[in-house]
Amino acid sequence: MSPRTKEQNDAIREMRMNQIMQAAAEVYLEKGIQLEIRDVAVKAELGYGTVYHYYKNKHMLLEDLLWDALNRTESAVMPALTGFGGGLLKAESFSGLLLRECIQDPSVFILLKTVADNFHHFPGNRFSKLFADFQERIYLPFVEMIREGFGSKSPEKTANLIFGSLVGCAALNIHHNMRNEMDVEGFVDMIFSGIQLKER
């Protein structure tokens, strides 16, 4: 049997890392920051040594998971970021896309929840760059949509309210196994109808 090529090795490495990160997201939903590499190995149906080969500790694994989730989040909301229409229409579209991704992809939910919690479970400043990138790529464009759409004097406050509502709604659906029952458009419409009434 001939040895694997570099491309084959890279493909295997990427597949393994995705398998590990998916398992880590599922374990994190069950155990939070108490997860251990051993738990992830069991969930991924891999040997402990295999997971440890890629990640020496859970903080390195969670850091990769959250960076990957940021990229997934940006891809999910890109149609709203680059689309046409007024700020309000874009903000509603953004919120629907974000909630749908949050419910379907546990790593995106974990990212949003972790940002909302200000990374308080994680040691040191290792996530300051991630937080800055989240602000620049996700949060501030959304705040600008709110500013345009509502003419709000405090768009950050409104954006925070919406993000908090989306995270809370996703948490209920994820932790109560109701992912397929969520009326995303109806929930987003309810949030925005309430804000429009308040802003009048």
Coordinates of N, CA and C in Angstrom, one line a residue:
M1 N 0.8 -1.2 0.0 CA 0.0 0.0 0.0 C 0.9 1.2 0.0
S2 N 0.6 2.2 -0.9 CA 1.4 3.4 -1.0 C 1.1 4.4 0.1
P3 N 2.1 5.2 0.6 CA 1.8 6.2 1.6 C 0.8 7.2 1.1
R4 N 0.1 7.8 2.1 CA -0.9 8.9 1.8 C -0.1 10.1 1.3
T5 N -0.8 10.9 0.4 CA -0.3 12.1 -0.1 C -0.5 13.2 1.0
K6 N 0.1 14.3 0.8 CA -0.1 15.5 1.7 C -1.5 15.9 1.7
E7 N -2.1 15.9 0.5 CA -3.5 16.3 0.3 C -4.4 15.4 1.1
Q8 N -4.2 14.1 1.0 CA -5.0 13.1 1.7 C -4.8 13.3 3.2
N9 N -3.6 13.5 3.7 CA -3.4 13.8 5.1 C -4.1 15.0 5.6
D10 N -4.1 16.1 4.8 CA -4.7 17.3 5.1 C -6.3 17.1 5.2
A11 N -6.8 16.3 4.2 CA -8.2 16.1 4.2 C -8.7 15.3 5.5
I12 N -7.8 14.3 5.8 CA -8.1 13.5 7.0 C -8.0 14.4 8.3
R13 N -7.0 15.3 8.3 CA -6.9 16.2 9.5 C -8.1 17.1 9.6
E14 N -8.5 17.7 8.5 CA -9.7 18.6 8.5 C -11.0 17.8 8.9
M15 N -11.1 16.6 8.4 CA -12.3 15.8 8.8 C -12.3 15.5 10.3
R16 N -11.1 15.1 10.8 CA -11.0 14.8 12.3 C -11.3 16.0 13.1
M17 N -10.7 17.2 12.7 CA -11.0 18.4 13.5 C -12.4 18.8 13.5
N18 N -13.1 18.6 12.4 CA -14.5 18.9 12.3 C -15.3 17.9 13.2
Q19 N -14.9 16.7 13.2 CA -15.6 15.7 14.0 C -15.4 16.0 15.5
I20 N -14.2 16.4 15.9 CA -13.9 16.8 17.2 C -14.7 18.0 17.7
M21 N -14.7 19.0 16.8 CA -15.4 20.3 17.2 C -16.9 20.1 17.3
Q22 N -17.4 19.2 16.4 CA -18.9 19.0 16.5 C -19.2 18.2 17.8
A23 N -18.4 17.3 18.1 CA -18.6 16.6 19.4 C -18.4 17.5 20.6
A24 N -17.4 18.4 20.5 CA -17.2 19.4 21.6 C -18.4 20.3 21.8
A25 N -19.0 20.7 20.7 CA -20.2 21.6 20.8 C -21.3 20.8 21.5
E26 N -21.5 19.6 21.2 CA -22.6 18.8 21.8 C -22.3 18.6 23.3
V27 N -21.0 18.3 23.6 CA -20.6 18.1 25.0 C -20.8 19.4 25.8
Y28 N -20.4 20.5 25.2 CA -20.5 21.8 25.8 C -22.0 22.1 26.2
L29 N -22.9 21.8 25.3 CA -24.3 22.0 25.6 C -24.8 21.2 26.8
E30 N -24.2 20.0 27.0 CA -24.5 19.2 28.1 C -23.8 19.6 29.4
K31 N -22.5 20.0 29.3 CA -21.7 20.2 30.5 C -21.2 21.6 30.7
G32 N -21.3 22.4 29.7 CA -20.7 23.7 29.8 C -19.2 23.7 29.9
I33 N -18.6 24.6 30.6 CA -17.2 24.7 30.7 C -16.5 23.5 31.4
Q34 N -17.4 22.7 32.1 CA -16.9 21.5 32.8 C -16.4 20.4 31.8
L35 N -16.7 20.6 30.5 CA -16.3 19.5 29.6 C -14.8 19.2 29.7
E36 N -14.5 18.0 29.4 CA -13.1 17.5 29.4 C -12.8 16.9 28.0
I37 N -11.5 16.9 27.7 CA -11.1 16.2 26.4 C -11.6 14.8 26.3
R38 N -11.6 14.1 27.5 CA -12.1 12.7 27.5 C -13.5 12.6 27.1
D39 N -14.4 13.6 27.6 CA -15.8 13.6 27.2 C -16.0 13.8 25.7
V40 N -15.2 14.6 25.1 CA -15.2 14.9 23.7 C -14.8 13.7 22.9
A41 N -13.8 13.0 23.3 CA -13.3 11.8 22.7 C -14.5 10.7 22.6
V42 N -15.1 10.5 23.8 CA -16.2 9.6 23.9 C -17.3 10.0 22.9
K43 N -17.7 11.3 22.9 CA -18.8 11.7 22.0 C -18.4 11.6 20.5
A44 N -17.2 11.8 20.2 CA -16.7 11.7 18.8 C -16.4 10.3 18.4
E45 N -16.5 9.4 19.4 CA -16.1 8.0 19.2 C -14.7 7.8 18.6
L46 N -13.8 8.6 19.3 CA -12.4 8.6 18.9 C -11.6 8.3 20.2
G47 N -10.4 7.8 20.0 CA -9.5 7.6 21.2 C -9.1 8.9 21.8
Y48 N -8.9 8.8 23.1 CA -8.5 10.0 23.9 C -7.2 10.6 23.3
G49 N -6.3 9.7 22.9 CA -5.0 10.1 22.4 C -5.2 10.8 21.0
T50 N -6.1 10.4 20.3 CA -6.4 11.1 19.0 C -6.8 12.5 19.2
V51 N -7.8 12.7 20.1 CA -8.3 14.1 20.3 C -7.1 14.9 20.9
Y52 N -6.4 14.3 21.8 CA -5.3 15.0 22.5 C -4.2 15.4 21.5
H53 N -4.1 14.6 20.5 CA -3.1 14.9 19.4 C -3.4 16.3 18.8
Y54 N -4.7 16.5 18.6 CA -5.1 17.8 17.9 C -5.2 19.0 18.9
Y55 N -5.7 18.7 20.1 CA -5.9 19.7 21.2 C -5.3 19.3 22.5
K56 N -4.4 20.0 23.0 CA -3.7 19.7 24.2 C -4.5 20.0 25.5
N57 N -5.5 20.9 25.3 CA -6.4 21.2 26.4 C -7.8 21.7 25.9
K58 N -8.7 21.7 26.8 CA -10.1 22.1 26.4 C -10.2 23.6 25.9
H59 N -9.3 24.4 26.5 CA -9.4 25.8 26.1 C -8.9 26.1 24.7
M60 N -7.9 25.3 24.2 CA -7.5 25.4 22.8 C -8.6 24.9 21.9
L61 N -9.3 23.8 22.3 CA -10.4 23.3 21.5 C -11.5 24.2 21.4
L62 N -11.9 24.8 22.6 CA -13.0 25.8 22.6 C -12.7 27.0 21.8
E63 N -11.4 27.4 21.8 CA -11.0 28.6 21.1 C -11.2 28.4 19.6
D64 N -10.8 27.2 19.1 CA -11.0 26.8 17.7 C -12.4 26.7 17.3
L65 N -13.2 26.1 18.2 CA -14.6 26.0 18.0 C -15.3 27.4 17.9
L66 N -14.9 28.3 18.7 CA -15.6 29.6 18.6 C -15.1 30.4 17.4
W67 N -13.9 30.3 17.0 CA -13.4 31.0 15.8 C -14.2 30.4 14.6
D68 N -14.3 29.1 14.5 CA -15.0 28.5 13.4 C -16.5 28.9 13.5
A69 N -17.0 29.0 14.6 CA -18.4 29.5 14.8 C -18.6 30.9 14.3
L70 N -17.6 31.7 14.5 CA -17.7 33.1 14.1 C -17.7 33.2 12.5
N71 N -16.9 32.4 11.9 CA -16.9 32.3 10.4 C -18.3 31.8 9.9
R72 N -18.8 30.8 10.6 CA -20.1 30.2 10.2 C -21.2 31.3 10.4
T73 N -21.1 32.0 11.5 CA -22.1 33.1 11.7 C -22.1 34.1 10.7
E74 N -20.9 34.6 10.3 CA -20.8 35.6 9.3 C -21.3 35.1 7.9
S75 N -21.0 33.8 7.6 CA -21.6 33.3 6.4 C -23.1 33.2 6.4
A76 N -23.6 32.8 7.5 CA -25.1 32.7 7.6 C -25.8 34.0 7.5
V77 N -25.3 35.1 8.0 CA -25.9 36.4 7.9 C -25.5 37.3 6.7
M78 N -24.6 36.7 5.9 CA -24.1 37.5 4.8 C -25.1 38.0 3.9
P79 N -26.2 37.2 3.5 CA -27.2 37.8 2.7 C -27.9 39.1 3.2
A80 N -28.0 39.2 4.5 CA -28.5 40.4 5.1 C -27.5 41.5 5.1
L81 N -26.2 41.2 5.3 CA -25.2 42.2 5.3 C -24.9 42.8 4.0
T82 N -25.1 42.0 2.9 CA -24.8 42.5 1.6 C -26.1 42.8 0.7
G83 N -27.2 42.5 1.3 CA -28.5 42.6 0.5 C -29.0 44.0 0.4
F84 N -30.0 44.1 -0.4 CA -30.6 45.4 -0.7 C -31.7 45.6 0.3
G85 N -32.3 46.8 0.4 CA -33.4 47.1 1.3 C -33.0 48.0 2.4
G86 N -34.0 48.6 3.1 CA -33.7 49.5 4.2 C -33.2 48.8 5.4
G87 N -32.7 49.6 6.4 CA -32.1 49.0 7.6 C -33.0 48.1 8.3
L88 N -34.3 48.4 8.4 CA -35.2 47.6 9.2 C -35.4 46.2 8.5
L89 N -35.6 46.2 7.2 CA -35.7 45.0 6.5 C -34.5 44.1 6.6
K90 N -33.3 44.7 6.5 CA -32.1 44.0 6.7 C -31.9 43.5 8.1
A91 N -32.3 44.3 9.1 CA -32.2 43.9 10.5 C -33.1 42.7 10.8
E92 N -34.3 42.7 10.2 CA -35.2 41.5 10.4 C -34.6 40.3 9.7
S93 N -34.1 40.5 8.5 CA -33.5 39.3 7.8 C -32.3 38.8 8.5
F94 N -31.5 39.7 9.0 CA -30.3 39.3 9.8 C -30.7 38.5 11.0
S95 N -31.7 38.9 11.7 CA -32.1 38.3 12.9 C -32.7 36.9 12.6
G96 N -33.5 36.8 11.6 CA -34.0 35.5 11.2 C -32.9 34.5 10.8
L97 N -32.0 35.0 10.0 CA -30.8 34.1 9.6 C -30.0 33.7 10.8
L98 N -29.8 34.6 11.7 CA -29.0 34.3 12.9 C -29.6 33.3 13.8
L99 N -30.9 33.5 14.0 CA -31.7 32.6 14.9 C -31.7 31.2 14.3
R100 N -32.0 31.1 13.0 CA -32.0 29.8 12.3 C -30.7 29.1 12.4
E101 N -29.6 29.8 12.2 CA -28.2 29.2 12.3 C -27.9 28.8 13.7
C102 N -28.4 29.6 14.7 CA -28.2 29.4 16.1 C -28.8 28.1 16.5
I103 N -30.0 27.8 16.0 CA -30.8 26.6 16.4 C -30.2 25.4 15.7
Q104 N -29.7 25.5 14.4 CA -29.2 24.4 13.7 C -27.8 24.0 14.0
D105 N -27.0 25.0 14.4 CA -25.6 24.8 14.6 C -25.2 25.1 16.1
P106 N -25.0 24.1 16.9 CA -24.7 24.4 18.3 C -23.5 25.3 18.5
S107 N -22.5 25.2 17.7 CA -21.3 26.1 17.9 C -21.7 27.5 17.7
V108 N -22.6 27.9 16.9 CA -23.0 29.3 16.7 C -23.8 29.7 18.0
F109 N -24.6 28.9 18.5 CA -25.3 29.2 19.7 C -24.3 29.4 20.9
I110 N -23.3 28.5 20.9 CA -22.3 28.6 22.0 C -21.5 30.0 21.9
L111 N -21.2 30.3 20.6 CA -20.5 31.6 20.4 C -21.4 32.8 20.9
L112 N -22.6 32.8 20.5 CA -23.5 34.0 20.9 C -23.7 34.0 22.4
K113 N -23.9 32.8 23.0 CA -24.1 32.8 24.5 C -22.8 33.2 25.2
T114 N -21.7 32.8 24.7 CA -20.4 33.1 25.3 C -20.1 34.6 25.2
V115 N -20.4 35.2 24.0 CA -20.2 36.6 23.9 C -21.2 37.4 24.8
A116 N -22.4 36.9 24.9 CA -23.4 37.5 25.8 C -22.9 37.5 27.2
D117 N -22.2 36.4 27.6 CA -21.7 36.2 29.0 C -20.4 36.8 29.1
N118 N -19.9 37.5 28.1 CA -18.6 38.3 28.1 C -17.4 37.3 28.5
F119 N -17.5 36.1 28.0 CA -16.4 35.1 28.1 C -16.0 34.9 29.6
H120 N -16.9 35.1 30.5 CA -16.6 35.0 31.9 C -16.1 33.6 32.4
H121 N -16.4 32.6 31.6 CA -15.9 31.2 32.0 C -14.5 30.9 31.6
F122 N -13.9 31.8 30.7 CA -12.7 31.5 30.1 C -11.5 32.3 30.8
P123 N -10.4 31.7 30.9 CA -9.3 32.4 31.6 C -8.5 33.4 30.8
G124 N -8.1 34.5 31.5 CA -7.2 35.4 30.8 C -7.9 36.2 29.7
N125 N -7.0 36.8 28.8 CA -7.6 37.6 27.7 C -7.5 36.9 26.4
R126 N -7.5 35.6 26.4 CA -7.3 34.8 25.2 C -8.4 35.0 24.1
F127 N -9.5 35.6 24.6 CA -10.6 35.7 23.7 C -10.9 37.2 23.3
S128 N -9.9 38.1 23.6 CA -10.2 39.5 23.3 C -10.2 39.8 21.8
K129 N -9.3 39.1 21.1 CA -9.3 39.2 19.6 C -10.6 38.7 19.0
L130 N -11.0 37.5 19.5 CA -12.3 37.0 19.0 C -13.4 37.9 19.2
F131 N -13.5 38.5 20.4 CA -14.6 39.4 20.8 C -14.5 40.7 19.9
A132 N -13.3 41.2 19.6 CA -13.1 42.3 18.7 C -13.6 42.0 17.3
D133 N -13.3 40.8 16.8 CA -13.7 40.4 15.5 C -15.2 40.2 15.4
F134 N -15.8 39.7 16.5 CA -17.2 39.5 16.5 C -17.9 40.9 16.5
Q135 N -17.4 41.8 17.2 CA -17.9 43.2 17.2 C -17.9 43.8 15.8
E136 N -16.7 43.7 15.2 CA -16.6 44.3 13.8 C -17.4 43.6 12.7
R137 N -17.4 42.3 12.8 CA -18.0 41.5 11.7 C -19.5 41.2 11.8
I138 N -20.0 41.2 13.1 CA -21.4 40.8 13.3 C -22.2 41.9 14.1
Y139 N -21.7 42.3 15.2 CA -22.4 43.2 16.1 C -22.6 44.6 15.5
L140 N -21.5 45.3 15.2 CA -21.6 46.7 14.7 C -22.4 46.8 13.4
P141 N -22.2 45.9 12.4 CA -23.1 46.0 11.2 C -24.6 45.9 11.6
F142 N -24.9 45.1 12.6 CA -26.3 44.9 13.0 C -26.8 46.2 13.7
V143 N -25.9 46.8 14.6 CA -26.2 48.1 15.2 C -26.5 49.1 14.2
E144 N -25.8 49.2 13.1 CA -26.0 50.1 12.0 C -27.3 49.9 11.4
M145 N -27.7 48.7 11.2 CA -29.0 48.4 10.6 C -30.1 48.9 11.5
I146 N -30.0 48.7 12.8 CA -30.9 49.2 13.8 C -31.0 50.7 13.8
R147 N -29.8 51.3 13.7 CA -29.8 52.8 13.6 C -30.6 53.3 12.4
E148 N -30.3 52.7 11.3 CA -31.0 53.1 10.0 C -32.5 52.8 10.1
G149 N -32.8 51.6 10.6 CA -34.2 51.1 10.5 C -35.1 51.8 11.4
F150 N -34.7 52.1 12.7 CA -35.5 52.7 13.7 C -35.3 54.1 13.9
G151 N -34.1 54.6 13.4 CA -33.7 56.0 13.8 C -33.6 56.1 15.3
S152 N -33.1 55.0 15.9 CA -33.1 54.9 17.3 C -31.9 55.7 17.9
K153 N -32.2 56.3 19.1 CA -31.1 57.1 19.7 C -30.2 56.2 20.5
S154 N -30.6 55.0 20.8 CA -29.7 54.0 21.4 C -29.8 52.7 20.7
P155 N -29.2 52.6 19.5 CA -29.3 51.4 18.7 C -28.5 50.2 19.4
E156 N -27.5 50.5 20.1 CA -26.8 49.4 20.8 C -27.7 48.7 21.8
K157 N -28.5 49.5 22.5 CA -29.4 49.0 23.5 C -30.4 48.1 22.8
T158 N -31.0 48.6 21.7 CA -31.9 47.8 21.0 C -31.3 46.5 20.4
A159 N -30.1 46.6 19.9 CA -29.4 45.5 19.3 C -29.1 44.5 20.4
N160 N -28.7 44.9 21.6 CA -28.5 44.0 22.7 C -29.8 43.3 23.1
L161 N -30.9 44.0 23.1 CA -32.2 43.4 23.4 C -32.5 42.3 22.4
I162 N -32.3 42.6 21.2 CA -32.6 41.6 20.1 C -31.7 40.4 20.2
F163 N -30.4 40.6 20.4 CA -29.5 39.5 20.5 C -29.8 38.6 21.7
G164 N -30.1 39.3 22.9 CA -30.5 38.5 24.1 C -31.8 37.7 23.8
S165 N -32.7 38.3 23.1 CA -34.0 37.5 22.8 C -33.7 36.3 21.9
L166 N -32.8 36.5 20.9 CA -32.5 35.4 20.0 C -31.8 34.3 20.7
V167 N -30.8 34.7 21.6 CA -30.1 33.7 22.4 C -31.0 32.9 23.3
G168 N -31.9 33.6 24.0 CA -32.8 33.0 24.9 C -33.7 32.1 24.2
C169 N -34.3 32.5 23.1 CA -35.2 31.6 22.3 C -34.4 30.4 21.8
A170 N -33.2 30.6 21.3 CA -32.4 29.4 20.8 C -32.2 28.4 22.0
A171 N -31.8 29.0 23.1 CA -31.6 28.1 24.3 C -32.8 27.3 24.7
L172 N -34.0 27.9 24.7 CA -35.2 27.1 25.0 C -35.4 26.0 24.0
N173 N -35.1 26.3 22.7 CA -35.3 25.3 21.6 C -34.3 24.2 21.7
I174 N -33.0 24.6 21.9 CA -32.0 23.6 21.9 C -32.1 22.7 23.2
H175 N -32.3 23.3 24.3 CA -32.3 22.5 25.6 C -33.6 21.7 25.8
H176 N -34.6 22.0 25.0 CA -35.8 21.3 25.2 C -36.1 20.5 23.9
N177 N -35.1 20.3 23.1 CA -35.2 19.5 21.9 C -36.4 19.9 21.0
M178 N -36.5 21.2 20.7 CA -37.6 21.6 19.9 C -37.1 22.3 18.6
R179 N -35.9 21.9 18.2 CA -35.3 22.6 17.1 C -36.1 22.6 15.8
N180 N -36.9 21.6 15.5 CA -37.7 21.6 14.3 C -39.0 22.2 14.4
E181 N -39.4 22.7 15.6 CA -40.7 23.2 15.8 C -40.7 24.7 15.9
M182 N -39.6 25.4 15.8 CA -39.4 26.8 16.0 C -40.0 27.6 14.7
D183 N -40.9 28.5 15.0 CA -41.3 29.4 13.9 C -40.4 30.6 13.9
V184 N -39.3 30.5 13.2 CA -38.3 31.6 13.3 C -38.9 32.9 12.8
E185 N -39.6 32.9 11.7 CA -40.1 34.2 11.1 C -41.1 34.8 12.1
G186 N -42.0 33.9 12.7 CA -43.0 34.4 13.6 C -42.3 35.1 14.9
F187 N -41.3 34.4 15.4 CA -40.6 35.0 16.6 C -39.9 36.3 16.3
V188 N -39.2 36.4 15.1 CA -38.5 37.6 14.7 C -39.6 38.7 14.5
D189 N -40.7 38.4 13.9 CA -41.7 39.4 13.6 C -42.3 39.9 14.9
M190 N -42.4 39.0 15.9 CA -42.9 39.4 17.2 C -42.0 40.4 17.9
I191 N -40.7 40.1 17.8 CA -39.7 41.0 18.4 C -39.7 42.4 17.8
F192 N -39.7 42.4 16.4 CA -39.6 43.7 15.7 C -40.9 44.5 15.8
S193 N -42.1 43.8 15.9 CA -43.3 44.5 16.1 C -43.3 45.2 17.4
G194 N -42.8 44.5 18.4 CA -42.8 45.1 19.8 C -41.8 46.3 19.8
I195 N -40.7 46.2 19.2 CA -39.7 47.3 19.2 C -40.3 48.5 18.4
Q196 N -40.9 48.2 17.3 CA -41.5 49.3 16.4 C -42.6 50.1 17.2
L197 N -43.4 49.4 18.0 CA -44.4 50.0 18.8 C -43.7 50.9 19.9
K198 N -42.6 50.4 20.5 CA -41.9 51.1 21.5 C -41.2 52.3 21.0
E199 N -40.7 52.2 19.7 CA -39.9 53.3 19.2 C -40.8 54.5 18.7
R200 N -42.1 54.2 18.5 CA -43.0 55.3 18.0 C -43.1 56.4 19.0

